[in-house]
């Protein structure tokens, strides 16, 4: 099982760059890149809330559960 971060999809829909989003939510572009590429092991609720606020979305729009056992 895996949790996927669909941040790149939402950023494209909102037409916002990585640098601009990172600055708005107060994280480094490198940490935002880790989230975008699904390399993150965890995410703080405060970061998730900031992403949702800036992208005007819900956590479920950014996070997706994929069950590898059903593939």
Coordinates of N, CA, C and O in Angstrom, one line a residue:
X1 N 0.8 -1.2 0.0 CA 0.0 0.0 0.0 C 0.9 1.2 0.0 O 2.0 1.2 0.5
X2 N 0.3 2.3 -0.6 CA 1.1 3.5 -0.8 C 0.2 4.7 -0.7 O -1.0 4.6 -1.2
X3 N 0.6 5.8 -0.2 CA -0.1 7.1 -0.2 C 0.6 7.9 -1.3 O 1.8 8.2 -1.2
X4 N -0.1 8.3 -2.3 CA 0.4 9.2 -3.3 C 0.0 10.6 -3.1 O -1.1 10.9 -2.6
X5 N 1.0 11.5 -3.4 CA 0.7 13.0 -3.3 C 0.5 13.5 -4.7 O 1.4 13.5 -5.5
X6 N -0.7 14.0 -4.9 CA -1.0 14.5 -6.3 C -0.9 16.0 -6.3 O -1.7 16.7 -6.9
X7 N 0.2 16.5 -5.7 CA 0.4 17.9 -5.6 C 0.7 18.6 -7.0 O 0.2 19.7 -7.3
X8 N 1.4 17.9 -7.8 CA 1.7 18.4 -9.2 C 0.4 18.6 -10.0 O 0.3 19.6 -10.7
X9 N -0.6 17.8 -9.8 CA -1.9 17.9 -10.5 C -2.6 19.1 -10.1 O -3.1 19.9 -10.9
X10 N -2.7 19.3 -8.7 CA -3.4 20.5 -8.2 C -2.7 21.8 -8.5 O -3.3 22.8 -8.8
X11 N -1.3 21.7 -8.5 CA -0.6 22.9 -8.9 C -0.8 23.3 -10.3 O -1.0 24.5 -10.7
X12 N -0.9 22.3 -11.2 CA -1.2 22.6 -12.6 C -2.6 23.2 -12.8 O -2.8 24.2 -13.6
X13 N -3.5 22.7 -12.1 CA -4.9 23.2 -12.1 C -5.0 24.6 -11.7 O -5.8 25.4 -12.2
X14 N -4.2 25.0 -10.7 CA -4.2 26.3 -10.1 C -3.2 27.2 -10.8 O -3.1 28.4 -10.4
X15 N -2.4 26.7 -11.7 CA -1.4 27.5 -12.4 C -0.4 28.2 -11.5 O -0.3 29.4 -11.6
X16 N 0.2 27.5 -10.6 CA 1.1 28.0 -9.6 C 2.4 27.3 -9.7 O 2.4 26.1 -9.9
X17 N 3.5 28.0 -9.6 CA 4.9 27.4 -9.7 C 5.3 26.8 -8.4 O 4.8 27.2 -7.3
X18 N 6.2 25.9 -8.4 CA 6.8 25.4 -7.2 C 7.4 26.4 -6.3 O 7.1 26.5 -5.1
X19 N 8.2 27.3 -6.9 CA 8.8 28.4 -6.1 C 7.8 29.3 -5.4 O 8.0 29.6 -4.3
X20 N 6.8 29.7 -6.2 CA 5.8 30.5 -5.6 C 5.0 29.9 -4.5 O 4.8 30.4 -3.4
X21 N 4.6 28.6 -4.7 CA 3.9 27.9 -3.7 C 4.7 27.7 -2.4 O 4.3 27.8 -1.3
X22 N 6.0 27.3 -2.6 CA 6.9 27.1 -1.5 C 7.0 28.3 -0.6 O 6.9 28.3 0.6
X23 N 7.1 29.5 -1.3 CA 7.3 30.7 -0.6 C 6.0 31.1 0.2 O 6.0 31.5 1.3
X24 N 4.8 30.8 -0.5 CA 3.6 31.2 0.2 C 3.3 30.3 1.4 O 2.7 30.8 2.3
X25 N 3.7 29.1 1.4 CA 3.4 28.2 2.5 C 4.5 28.1 3.5 O 4.4 27.5 4.6
X26 N 5.7 28.7 3.2 CA 6.8 28.8 4.1 C 7.6 27.5 4.3 O 8.1 27.2 5.3
X27 N 7.8 26.8 3.1 CA 8.7 25.6 3.2 C 9.8 25.9 2.0 O 9.6 26.7 1.2
X28 N 10.8 25.1 2.1 CA 11.9 25.2 1.1 C 11.4 24.6 -0.3 O 10.6 23.6 -0.2
X29 N 11.9 25.1 -1.4 CA 11.5 24.5 -2.7 C 12.0 23.0 -2.7 O 11.3 22.2 -3.3
X30 N 13.1 22.7 -2.0 CA 13.6 21.3 -2.0 C 12.5 20.4 -1.2 O 12.3 19.3 -1.7
X31 N 12.0 20.9 -0.1 CA 11.0 20.1 0.6 C 9.7 19.9 -0.2 O 9.0 18.9 -0.2
X32 N 9.3 21.0 -0.9 CA 8.1 20.9 -1.8 C 8.4 19.9 -2.9 O 7.5 19.1 -3.2
X33 N 9.6 19.8 -3.4 CA 9.9 18.9 -4.5 C 9.8 17.5 -4.0 O 9.3 16.6 -4.7
X34 N 10.2 17.2 -2.7 CA 10.1 15.9 -2.1 C 8.7 15.5 -2.1 O 8.3 14.3 -2.4
X35 N 7.8 16.4 -1.7 CA 6.3 16.1 -1.7 C 5.8 15.8 -3.1 O 5.1 14.8 -3.4
X36 N 6.2 16.6 -4.1 CA 5.7 16.5 -5.5 C 6.1 15.2 -6.1 O 5.4 14.6 -6.9
X37 N 7.3 14.7 -5.8 CA 7.8 13.5 -6.4 C 7.5 12.2 -5.6 O 8.1 11.2 -5.9
X38 N 6.6 12.3 -4.6 CA 6.2 11.2 -3.8 C 7.4 10.5 -3.1 O 7.4 9.3 -2.9
X39 N 8.4 11.3 -2.7 CA 9.5 10.7 -1.9 C 9.4 11.0 -0.4 O 10.2 10.6 0.3
X40 N 8.3 11.7 0.0 CA 8.2 12.1 1.4 C 7.7 10.9 2.2 O 6.9 10.1 1.7
X41 N 8.2 10.7 3.4 CA 7.8 9.7 4.3 C 6.7 10.1 5.2 O 5.9 9.3 5.8
X42 N 6.5 11.5 5.3 CA 5.5 12.0 6.2 C 5.2 13.4 5.8 O 6.0 14.0 5.0
X43 N 4.1 14.0 6.2 CA 3.8 15.4 6.0 C 3.1 15.9 7.3 O 2.3 15.2 7.9
X44 N 3.5 17.1 7.7 CA 3.0 17.7 8.9 C 1.6 18.2 8.5 O 1.3 18.7 7.4
X45 N 0.7 18.1 9.5 CA -0.7 18.6 9.3 C -0.7 20.1 9.0 O -1.5 20.6 8.2
X46 N 0.3 20.8 9.6 CA 0.4 22.3 9.3 C 0.7 22.5 7.9 O 0.2 23.5 7.3
X47 N 1.6 21.7 7.3 CA 2.0 21.9 5.9 C 0.8 21.5 5.0 O 0.5 22.2 4.0
X48 N 0.1 20.4 5.3 CA -1.0 20.0 4.6 C -2.1 21.1 4.6 O -2.7 21.4 3.6
X49 N -2.3 21.6 5.8 CA -3.3 22.7 5.9 C -2.9 23.9 5.1 O -3.8 24.5 4.4
X50 N -1.6 24.3 5.1 CA -1.2 25.4 4.3 C -1.3 25.2 2.8 O -1.7 26.1 2.0
X51 N -1.0 23.9 2.4 CA -1.2 23.6 1.0 C -2.7 23.7 0.6 O -3.0 24.3 -0.5
X52 N -3.5 23.2 1.4 CA -5.0 23.2 1.1 C -5.5 24.7 1.1 O -6.3 25.0 0.2
X53 N -5.0 25.5 2.0 CA -5.4 26.9 2.0 C -5.0 27.6 0.7 O -5.8 28.3 0.1
X54 N -3.7 27.4 0.3 CA -3.2 28.1 -0.8 C -3.7 27.6 -2.1 O -3.9 28.4 -3.1
X55 N -4.0 26.3 -2.2 CA -4.5 25.7 -3.4 C -6.0 25.6 -3.5 O -6.6 25.1 -4.4
X56 N -6.6 26.1 -2.4 CA -8.1 26.1 -2.2 C -8.7 24.7 -2.6 O -9.5 24.5 -3.5
X57 N -8.2 23.7 -1.8 CA -8.6 22.3 -2.0 C -8.8 21.6 -0.7 O -8.5 22.2 0.4
X58 N -9.2 20.4 -0.7 CA -9.3 19.5 0.4 C -8.1 18.5 0.5 O -7.5 18.2 -0.5
X59 N -7.8 18.0 1.7 CA -6.7 17.0 1.8 C -6.8 15.9 0.8 O -5.9 15.4 0.2
X60 N -8.1 15.4 0.6 CA -8.3 14.3 -0.3 C -8.0 14.6 -1.8 O -7.9 13.7 -2.6
X61 N -7.9 15.9 -2.1 CA -7.6 16.3 -3.5 C -6.1 16.1 -3.7 O -5.6 16.0 -4.8
X62 N -5.3 16.1 -2.6 CA -3.8 16.0 -2.7 C -3.3 14.6 -2.4 O -2.3 14.2 -2.9
X63 N -4.0 13.9 -1.5 CA -3.6 12.6 -1.1 C -4.5 11.5 -1.7 O -5.7 11.6 -1.7
X64 N -3.8 10.4 -2.1 CA -4.5 9.3 -2.7 C -3.9 8.0 -2.1 O -2.7 7.8 -2.1
X65 N -4.8 7.0 -1.7 CA -4.4 5.7 -1.2 C -4.4 4.7 -2.4 O -5.4 4.6 -3.1
X66 N -3.3 4.0 -2.6 CA -3.2 3.0 -3.6 C -2.8 1.7 -2.9 O -1.8 1.6 -2.3
X67 N -3.7 0.7 -3.1 CA -3.5 -0.6 -2.5 C -2.8 -1.5 -3.5 O -3.4 -2.0 -4.5
X68 N -1.5 -1.7 -3.3 CA -0.7 -2.6 -4.2 C -1.1 -4.0 -4.3 O -0.8 -4.7 -5.2
X69 N -1.8 -4.5 -3.2 CA -2.2 -5.9 -3.2 C -3.3 -6.2 -4.2 O -3.5 -7.4 -4.5
X70 N -4.0 -5.2 -4.6 CA -5.1 -5.4 -5.5 C -4.7 -5.3 -7.0 O -5.5 -5.4 -7.9
X71 N -3.4 -5.1 -7.2 CA -2.9 -4.9 -8.6 C -2.7 -6.3 -9.3 O -2.4 -7.2 -8.7

